[in-house]
Coordinates of C-alpha atoms and ligand atoms in Angstrom, one line a residue:
X1 CA 103.6 145.3 62.2
X2 CA 106.1 146.7 59.3
X3 CA 106.2 143.9 56.2
X4 CA 109.7 144.0 55.8
X5 CA 111.3 145.9 58.9
X6 CA 114.2 144.0 58.3
X7 CA 115.0 144.0 54.6
X8 CA 117.4 147.9 54.8
X9 CA 119.2 146.6 57.2
X10 CA 120.6 144.2 55.1
X11 CA 121.5 143.5 50.9
X12 CA 120.3 142.8 47.9
X13 CA 121.5 138.7 46.7
X14 CA 123.3 139.1 43.4
X15 CA 123.6 135.3 42.9
X16 CA 122.0 132.2 44.5
X17 CA 122.8 128.8 44.7
X18 CA 121.7 126.1 46.0
X19 CA 122.5 122.6 47.3
X20 CA 121.0 119.9 46.8
X21 CA 119.4 120.6 43.2
X22 CA 118.7 117.4 41.5
X23 CA 117.5 116.0 44.5
X24 CA 113.3 116.2 45.5
X25 CA 112.8 119.4 48.0
X26 CA 114.7 120.1 44.3
X27 CA 111.6 118.9 42.1
X28 CA 108.4 119.4 44.6
X29 CA 109.2 122.8 46.0
X30 CA 111.9 124.9 44.5
X31 CA 112.0 125.0 40.7
X32 CA 108.0 126.3 41.2
X33 CA 108.9 128.3 43.8
X34 CA 111.9 130.4 42.2
X35 CA 109.0 130.6 38.6
X36 CA 107.3 131.7 41.0
X37 CA 110.1 134.0 42.1
X38 CA 110.5 135.2 38.8
X39 CA 106.6 135.5 38.1
X40 CA 106.8 138.1 40.4
X41 CA 109.9 139.7 39.4
X42 CA 112.3 138.7 42.7
X43 CA 114.4 137.4 40.6
X44 CA 116.7 138.7 37.9
X45 CA 120.0 136.9 40.0
X46 CA 121.6 133.2 38.6
X47 CA 120.9 130.4 39.9
X48 CA 123.6 128.1 40.4
X49 CA 122.4 124.3 41.0
X50 CA 124.7 122.0 42.7
X51 CA 124.7 118.4 43.5
X52 CA 126.7 115.5 42.9
X53 CA 124.5 113.1 40.0
X54 CA 127.4 113.6 37.1
X55 CA 124.2 115.9 34.9
X56 CA 124.8 118.5 33.1
X57 CA 123.1 121.7 32.9
X58 CA 120.9 120.9 30.2
X59 CA 119.4 117.2 32.3
X60 CA 119.0 120.6 34.8
X61 CA 117.4 122.1 32.7
X62 CA 114.9 119.6 31.9
X63 CA 114.3 118.8 35.3
X64 CA 113.2 122.8 36.6
X65 CA 110.6 122.2 33.0
X66 CA 109.7 118.6 34.8
X67 CA 109.4 120.0 37.9
X68 CA 107.3 123.7 37.1
X69 CA 104.6 121.8 34.6
X70 CA 104.0 119.6 37.6
X71 CA 103.1 122.0 39.6
X72 CA 102.2 124.4 38.2
X73 CA 100.0 123.4 35.0
X74 CA 99.2 127.1 34.1
X75 CA 102.7 128.4 34.3
X76 CA 103.4 130.4 31.5
X77 CA 106.1 129.6 29.0
X78 CA 107.7 132.8 28.7
X79 CA 108.5 132.9 32.2
X80 CA 110.1 129.5 32.6
X81 CA 112.2 130.5 29.8
X82 CA 113.8 133.8 31.3
X83 CA 114.1 131.4 34.8
X84 CA 115.4 128.6 32.6
X85 CA 118.8 130.9 31.2
X86 CA 119.5 131.9 34.9
X87 CA 120.3 128.4 35.5
X88 CA 123.8 127.4 35.9
X89 CA 124.8 124.1 37.3
X90 CA 127.6 122.7 39.3
X91 CA 127.6 119.1 39.4
X92 CA 130.5 117.3 42.1
X93 CA 131.2 115.6 45.5
X94 CA 130.9 117.9 48.3
X95 CA 134.1 116.5 50.4
X96 CA 136.0 117.6 47.5
X97 CA 137.1 121.0 47.8
X98 CA 137.2 120.8 43.3
X99 CA 133.5 121.5 43.5
X100 CA 133.8 124.3 45.0
X101 CA 136.8 125.3 42.6
X102 CA 133.8 124.8 40.3
X103 CA 131.0 126.4 42.1
X104 CA 133.5 130.0 42.7
X105 CA 133.6 130.1 39.1
X106 CA 130.2 129.9 38.1
X107 CA 130.1 132.8 40.6
X108 CA 132.4 134.6 38.8
X109 CA 132.3 138.3 40.1
X110 CA 128.4 137.9 42.0
X111 CA 129.7 138.9 45.5
X112 CA 127.0 138.3 47.5
X113 CA 125.6 134.8 46.9
X114 CA 123.1 132.8 49.4
X115 CA 123.3 129.0 49.6
X116 CA 120.7 126.6 50.2
X117 CA 121.8 123.7 51.5
X118 CA 118.6 121.3 50.2
X119 CA 120.7 118.5 51.5
X120 CA 120.1 115.6 53.7
X121 CA 121.7 117.7 57.8
X122 CA 124.6 115.2 57.4
X123 CA 126.0 116.7 54.3
X124 CA 125.5 120.9 56.2
X125 CA 129.1 120.6 58.4
X126 CA 130.8 118.9 54.8
X127 CA 129.3 121.6 52.9
X128 CA 129.8 124.8 54.7
X129 CA 133.7 123.7 55.2
X130 CA 134.2 123.5 51.8
X131 CA 132.3 127.2 51.5
X132 CA 134.7 128.4 54.0
X133 CA 137.6 127.2 52.1
X134 CA 136.3 128.8 49.2
X135 CA 136.5 131.0 49.9
X136 CA 132.3 131.6 49.3
X137 CA 131.4 132.5 52.1
X138 CA 132.5 135.4 52.8
X139 CA 129.5 138.5 52.7
X140 CA 127.4 134.6 51.9
X141 CA 124.1 134.3 53.4
X142 CA 123.3 130.7 54.1
X143 CA 119.8 129.2 54.6
X144 CA 119.9 126.2 55.8
X145 CA 116.5 123.6 56.1
X146 CA 115.1 121.8 58.6
X147 CA 115.3 119.0 60.5
X148 CA 118.0 121.2 62.3
X149 CA 119.8 119.3 64.4
X150 CA 118.2 116.2 65.9
X151 CA 117.7 116.9 69.4
X152 CA 119.1 119.3 71.2
X153 CA 123.3 118.5 70.9
X154 CA 123.3 117.7 68.1
X155 CA 121.1 121.4 67.3
X156 CA 124.2 123.3 69.0
X157 CA 126.5 121.0 67.3
X158 CA 125.1 122.1 63.7
X159 CA 124.8 126.0 65.0
X160 CA 128.8 125.8 66.1
X161 CA 130.2 124.5 62.6
X162 CA 127.6 127.0 60.8
X163 CA 128.6 130.2 63.1
X164 CA 132.3 128.5 62.4
X165 CA 131.5 130.2 58.8
X166 CA 128.9 132.9 59.3
X167 CA 128.2 135.3 61.5
X168 CA 124.5 134.1 62.8
X169 CA 123.0 137.7 60.7
X170 CA 123.6 135.0 57.9
X171 CA 122.5 132.5 59.7
X172 CA 118.5 131.7 57.7
X173 CA 116.9 128.4 59.0
X174 CA 113.8 127.3 57.6
X175 CA 110.8 126.7 59.3
X176 CA 108.0 126.2 55.7
X177 CA 104.7 127.0 58.7
X178 CA 106.5 130.9 59.1
X179 CA 105.9 131.1 54.9
X180 CA 102.2 130.5 55.8
X181 CA 99.7 133.6 55.4
X182 CA 97.4 131.0 57.5
X183 CA 100.1 130.7 60.2
X184 CA 100.8 134.9 59.5
X185 CA 97.3 135.1 60.0
X186 CA 97.8 133.9 63.4
X187 CA 100.2 136.7 64.7
X188 CA 97.8 138.9 62.5
X189 CA 94.7 138.2 64.6
X190 CA 96.0 138.7 67.5
X191 CA 96.8 141.9 67.8
X192 CA 95.4 143.8 64.9
X193 CA 92.7 143.2 67.4
X194 CA 91.5 145.0 70.1
X195 CA 89.0 142.4 71.6
X196 CA 91.0 139.2 71.7
X197 CA 93.5 140.7 74.2
X198 CA 91.5 141.0 77.8
X199 CA 90.5 137.0 76.9
X200 CA 93.2 135.4 76.0
X201 CA 94.9 134.3 79.5
X202 CA 95.1 131.9 82.6
X203 CA 91.4 133.3 83.2
X204 CA 89.3 132.8 80.2
X205 CA 91.1 130.1 78.3
X206 CA 90.4 126.5 79.6
X207 CA 92.6 125.0 77.1
X208 CA 94.4 124.7 73.7
X209 CA 94.1 122.5 71.5
X210 CA 96.5 121.9 67.9
X211 CA 96.6 119.5 65.6
X212 CA 98.5 118.5 62.7
X213 CA 96.8 115.9 61.1
X214 CA 98.1 114.0 57.8
X215 CA 95.7 111.5 56.0
X216 CA 99.0 110.8 53.8
X217 CA 101.9 107.6 55.3
X218 CA 105.3 108.6 54.8
X219 CA 105.4 109.5 51.0
X220 CA 108.0 107.7 49.6
X221 CA 110.0 109.1 52.5
X222 CA 110.8 106.0 55.0
X223 CA 114.7 106.1 55.3
X224 CA 114.8 109.9 56.2
X225 CA 110.9 110.0 57.9
X226 CA 112.5 106.6 60.8
X227 CA 115.4 109.0 62.2
X228 CA 113.5 111.9 62.8
X229 CA 109.5 110.1 63.7
X230 CA 106.2 112.5 64.5
X231 CA 108.0 114.6 67.3
X232 CA 111.4 115.5 65.0
X233 CA 109.6 115.9 61.8
X234 CA 107.0 118.3 62.7
X235 CA 105.5 118.5 67.1
X236 CA 109.2 120.8 68.0
X237 CA 109.1 123.0 64.7
X238 CA 106.2 123.3 63.2
X239 CA 103.7 122.5 66.6
X240 CA 106.2 124.8 68.9
X241 CA 106.0 127.6 66.1
X242 CA 102.2 127.6 66.1
X243 CA 102.5 128.1 70.3
X244 CA 104.7 130.2 70.5
X245 CA 102.8 132.5 68.5
X246 CA 99.6 132.0 70.0
X247 CA 101.0 132.2 73.7
X248 CA 103.9 135.1 72.8
X249 CA 102.9 138.9 74.9
X250 CA 102.7 141.3 72.7
X251 CA 105.3 142.2 71.1
X252 CA 107.7 145.3 72.6
X253 CA 108.1 147.9 69.5
X254 CA 107.5 147.5 65.9
X255 CA 109.3 145.3 64.7
X256 CA 109.7 141.8 63.2
X257 CA 112.8 141.7 66.5
X258 CA 110.4 142.0 68.6
X259 CA 108.4 139.3 67.4
X260 CA 111.6 137.4 67.3
X261 CA 112.2 137.9 71.2
X262 CA 109.0 137.5 72.3
X263 CA 108.5 134.6 70.5
X264 CA 111.5 132.8 72.3
X265 CA 110.4 133.5 75.4
X266 CA 107.8 131.8 75.2
X267 CA 110.3 128.8 74.7
X268 CA 111.6 129.3 76.9
X269 CA 108.6 129.2 79.5
X270 CA 108.0 126.1 78.5
X271 CA 107.7 122.9 80.9
X272 CA 110.2 120.2 79.6
X273 CA 107.4 117.6 78.2
X274 CA 107.9 114.3 80.8
X275 CA 106.9 110.7 79.4
X276 CA 104.0 110.9 80.8
X277 CA 103.0 113.8 79.0
X278 CA 103.3 111.6 75.6
X279 CA 101.9 109.1 73.4
X280 CA 103.6 107.3 70.5
X281 CA 102.5 105.5 68.0
X282 CA 102.3 104.7 64.7
X283 CA 100.5 102.8 61.9
X284 CA 100.2 99.6 60.9
X285 CA 102.4 98.9 58.4
X286 CA 105.0 101.6 58.6
X287 CA 107.6 98.8 59.3
X288 CA 107.1 98.0 55.8
X289 CA 107.7 101.1 53.9
X290 CA 110.6 100.9 52.0
X291 CA 113.9 102.1 54.2
X292 CA 112.0 101.9 57.5
X293 CA 113.8 100.0 60.0
X294 CA 111.2 96.4 59.9
X295 CA 110.9 96.5 64.7
X296 CA 111.4 100.5 64.1
X297 CA 109.3 102.1 67.4
X298 CA 109.8 105.2 65.4
X299 CA 106.3 106.9 66.2
X300 CA 103.8 108.4 63.0
X301 CA 102.0 110.1 65.5
X302 CA 102.1 111.8 68.8
X303 CA 100.3 113.7 70.9
X304 CA 101.0 116.0 73.6
X305 CA 100.3 118.2 77.2
X306 CA 102.2 120.8 77.6
X307 CA 102.6 124.0 80.0
X308 CA 103.5 127.8 79.0
X309 CA 104.6 128.3 82.7
X310 CA 104.3 132.4 82.6
X311 CA 102.3 135.2 84.2
X312 CA 99.9 134.5 81.1
X313 CA 99.5 130.8 80.6
X314 CA 99.5 129.0 84.3
X315 CA 97.0 126.0 84.3
X316 CA 95.8 126.2 81.2
X317 CA 97.3 123.3 79.4
X318 CA 98.1 122.6 76.1
X319 CA 97.5 119.6 73.5
X320 CA 98.9 119.2 70.8
X321 CA 98.6 116.3 67.8
X322 CA 100.2 115.4 65.3
X323 CA 100.0 111.9 63.0
X324 CA 99.9 110.1 59.9
X325 CA 97.5 108.3 58.3
X326 CA 95.0 109.9 60.3
X327 CA 91.1 110.5 58.0
X328 CA 91.9 113.6 56.8
X329 CA 95.1 115.9 56.0
X330 CA 93.7 119.6 58.2
X331 CA 95.9 121.9 60.5
X332 CA 94.1 123.4 63.6
X333 CA 93.6 125.1 66.7
X334 CA 90.8 125.1 68.9
X335 CA 90.7 127.5 71.7
X336 CA 88.4 126.6 74.2
X337 CA 86.7 129.2 76.7
X338 CA 85.9 128.7 80.2
X339 CA 82.3 128.0 81.0
X340 CA 79.9 130.4 82.1
X341 CA 79.9 131.2 85.9
X342 CA 76.0 129.8 86.2
X343 CA 74.1 127.9 83.9
X344 CA 71.3 130.1 83.5
X345 CA 69.5 127.9 81.0
X346 CA 69.0 124.5 81.7
X347 CA 70.9 123.6 78.6
X348 CA 73.8 125.7 78.3
X349 CA 75.7 124.4 80.7
X350 CA 75.7 120.7 78.8
X351 CA 78.3 122.4 76.7
X352 CA 81.6 121.4 77.7
X353 CA 82.8 124.8 76.9
X354 CA 80.9 126.5 75.0
X355 CA 83.0 129.1 73.2
X356 CA 85.3 128.9 71.3
X357 CA 88.0 130.2 69.2
X358 CA 88.8 128.1 65.9
X359 CA 91.7 128.4 63.3
X360 CA 91.4 126.6 60.5
X361 CA 94.9 126.8 59.2
X362 CA 94.7 124.1 56.7
X363 CA 93.8 123.1 53.8
X364 CA 91.7 125.9 53.2
X365 CA 91.7 129.1 56.3
X366 CA 89.5 130.1 58.1
X367 CA 88.5 131.9 61.7
X368 CA 85.2 130.5 64.1
X369 CA 84.2 131.8 66.7
X370 CA 82.1 129.0 68.8
X371 CA 78.7 130.5 70.9
X372 CA 75.5 128.7 71.7
X373 CA 72.8 131.3 70.3
X374 CA 69.2 130.0 71.2
X375 CA 67.0 128.1 69.1
X376 CA 63.7 129.4 67.7
X377 CA 60.2 129.0 69.6
X378 CA 59.6 129.7 73.7
X379 CA 62.2 127.3 75.0
X380 CA 65.3 129.1 76.4
X381 CA 66.9 126.8 74.6
X382 CA 69.7 125.8 72.6
X383 CA 72.3 125.1 70.3
X384 CA 76.8 125.5 69.5
X385 CA 76.9 127.2 66.0
X386 CA 80.0 129.0 65.0
X387 CA 81.0 132.8 63.5
X388 CA 82.7 131.6 59.8
X389 CA 85.3 133.4 58.3
X390 CA 87.0 132.8 56.0
X391 CA 91.1 134.1 55.6
X392 CA 92.3 132.3 52.4
X393 CA 92.1 133.2 48.9
X394 CA 94.3 134.1 45.9
X395 CA 97.3 136.5 46.3
X396 CA 99.1 133.8 49.0
X397 CA 101.9 132.6 47.7
X398 CA 103.5 129.2 48.2
X399 CA 106.3 129.7 52.4
X400 CA 109.1 128.1 49.6
X401 CA 108.9 130.8 46.5
X402 CA 108.3 133.9 49.9
X403 CA 110.8 132.3 52.6
X404 CA 113.3 132.0 49.3
X405 CA 112.6 135.5 48.2
X406 CA 113.0 137.3 51.8
X407 CA 116.5 135.2 51.5
X408 CA 117.2 136.8 48.6
X409 CA 116.4 140.7 50.1
X410 CA 118.4 139.0 53.9
X411 CA 114.9 140.1 55.3
X412 CA 115.0 136.8 58.2
X413 CA 111.7 137.9 60.0
X414 CA 109.8 134.6 59.6
X415 CA 113.1 132.8 59.7
X416 CA 114.1 130.8 63.6
X417 CA 117.4 131.6 65.1
X418 CA 119.5 129.6 67.0
X419 CA 118.4 130.8 70.3
X420 CA 114.5 129.8 69.6
X421 CA 115.4 126.6 67.6
X422 CA 117.8 125.3 70.3
X423 CA 114.5 126.1 73.8
X424 CA 112.0 124.3 71.3
X425 CA 114.6 121.0 71.7
X426 CA 115.5 121.9 75.2
X427 CA 111.4 121.4 75.7
X428 CA 111.1 117.6 74.1
X429 CA 114.1 116.8 74.5
X430 CA 113.7 114.6 77.4
X431 CA 110.9 112.7 76.2
X432 CA 112.5 111.9 72.1
X433 CA 114.2 109.4 74.3
X434 CA 112.4 108.1 77.3
X435 CA 109.4 107.2 76.4
X436 CA 106.9 104.2 76.6
X437 CA 106.9 102.0 72.9
X438 CA 105.1 103.3 70.3
X439 CA 101.2 102.6 69.6
X440 CA 100.0 100.2 66.9
X441 CA 96.6 101.6 65.2
X442 CA 95.3 101.9 61.8
X443 CA 95.6 103.8 59.0
X444 CA 92.4 106.4 58.7
X445 CA 92.2 106.3 62.5
X446 CA 92.6 109.1 65.2
X447 CA 95.3 107.2 66.0
X448 CA 96.3 105.2 69.3
X449 CA 93.3 106.1 72.4
X450 CA 95.6 106.2 74.7
X451 CA 95.5 110.3 73.8
X452 CA 92.0 110.5 74.8
X453 CA 93.5 109.6 78.2
X454 CA 95.6 111.8 78.0
X455 CA 93.4 114.8 77.1
X456 CA 91.3 113.3 80.3
X457 CA 89.0 115.6 81.0
X458 CA 89.8 118.2 79.2
X459 CA 88.5 116.8 76.2
X460 CA 87.8 115.5 73.8
X461 CA 90.4 115.6 70.9
X462 CA 88.0 118.7 68.1
X463 CA 88.9 116.5 64.9
X464 CA 89.5 118.5 62.1
X465 CA 86.2 118.4 59.7
X466 CA 86.5 119.4 56.0
X467 CA 84.4 122.5 54.4
X468 CA 83.1 119.3 52.2
X469 CA 81.9 117.9 54.5
X470 CA 77.8 118.9 55.2
X471 CA 78.4 118.4 58.7
X472 CA 80.6 121.0 58.7
X473 CA 81.2 122.4 62.6
X474 CA 79.7 120.2 64.1
X475 CA 82.2 117.1 65.7
X476 CA 84.0 120.3 66.8
X477 CA 81.1 120.2 70.0
X478 CA 80.5 117.3 70.6
X479 CA 78.3 118.1 73.4
X480 CA 75.4 119.4 72.6
Ligands
LIG1 C1 107.5 119.0 56.7 C2 107.4 117.4 57.3 O1 108.1 119.8 57.1 O2 105.9 119.4 56.8 C3 106.4 116.0 56.4 O3 108.7 116.6 57.1 C4 105.0 117.2 57.2 O4 106.5 115.4 57.2 C5 105.2 118.9 56.1 O5 104.4 116.6 56.2 C6 103.8 119.4 56.3 O6 104.3 120.4 55.9 P1 102.6 120.8 55.1 O7 103.6 122.1 54.3 O8 103.1 120.1 52.8 O9 101.5 120.9 55.4

C-alpha cells in the first residue's frame, strides 16, 4: 500500500493554528510533537497558539521549552530554537469575535491554515463559528480531538456543526491510536502476508480478545473522565479501531480510501451491544479523585462481548476489556484458533486452544504464535510455547507527530471519517445508558470477577505479561 496516497490530492498547509495552547494536551504531547516535526523537516510554517489564559508569547515559549525538555531530555537546542522562532500567540475568549480578528492578523498572508482544536469538545462549536465568521475557514482544515461527541446523537450534532463551516475532506478527526506503529502493523501484517488469510475466519478462529490495560488511574483528569468513562474514553474509539483493522475484508484497491471503506463495513456489521454484553467496573477510591462526583457511577473498567454479523465472523465472539488501575500497562490482542479435530496425543487437548496469535501493541511491539511443542523424551507430550518476533525499535515516531504532520500535508489516511465515528457510536450507544451499576474493584487487580462470567467457556482472559517477567508468555495459556 502506498504510504501517502491521499496527499497528492491536497495541498500543504502554510500555518498551524492550535487552540488550547496553554492546556495539558499541549504541554504533554503537542509541543514535543511539534519539536519532532521540526527535527524531521516537517514543520517550517508558523505556529499560532490560541488560548484564554492572559499569557504572552514569551509565556508560551517558556511552556514550549519546559514541555520539550520534560518529554525529550536529549533534545537538540537548535531544533528547539527553530520551533520557538515559529511560535506566535493570540490570547482571547473564544466567544469574542475580537479573538478571531486578532487571530486573523496573526495568520497574516497564510492562505491554507490547519486549525487544531486541542480543547474540550463543548468549545468546538464556538470556535468553529468564530473561525467561520472571521473567514478563517476558507481553504482551511480542522483537526478535532476525541472524544468526538458523547453518544451517537451528540456526535451527529457535532458533525453538523463542523460541516456547517468545513467540508468532510477538510475535517481530520484524531484517534491517536491510528498513528501508532504497532496499530499500523496490524494492517500490514494481515495483508502483507499470505499465510493468514486462509485461516482468518470463523472456520478457524474460536475467539478474539483485546486488552487495553493501564496500571494508573485518572491522573488528575477526574473532571473530564467523570463525563466519559471507559466505554467512551477507550472502548468506543481506540478498541473498535483495533477490531476494525483485525476484522476488515481485504481492501479492494491500493490506497487508504479502500481501508476506510473496509473498516466502515466492519462497524456497520457490529451487532449493537446490549446490557448483557458488558461488565462495568469502578476502582475503589475513584470517587475521591478531584473532579469526580461523590456518588459517581462512571466506569473505570469495561469488558464487552461483541459480535460481528458478517460472513467472515459469524459466530466468533470478540472480547474487549479496558481499565484503569489494572496490574500492568499493556495493550494486547490474542486471537485463539480452534483446536485440532482429533486428539492424537493424550496431553494435546488439555490446552483448550493450543494455537493463538498474539499481538503486543504496547509497551513493546511483539507478534507471537502460540503452539504446542513436544518436550524431549520418548513420551508424546508437549507444552505451550510461543514463536516471538519483536516488532518495535528505533524509527517509530510519536503518534501525535505523525498525525499532525499528516494533517499539515492533507493526508487523511490515519484519521477517522464521519461515517465510521457514527457507526462506532451506534455499536455502543444503547449500553452508554442501559447498564447495570458499576462494580467496585480493588486497584491493582484485573477488575470485577463478573468479567469472567462474561467470557465464560471462551475464557480465561489472557492477562498480558510484561517482558521483564521471567514467566513471560506463560500466563497466556492456562491449559498446560
Ligand atoms: C486516551 C484516553 O485517549 O488514550 C486515556 O483518554 C488513555 O484515558 C489513553 O490513557 C491511552 O493512550 P496511550 O497512547 O497513552 O496508551
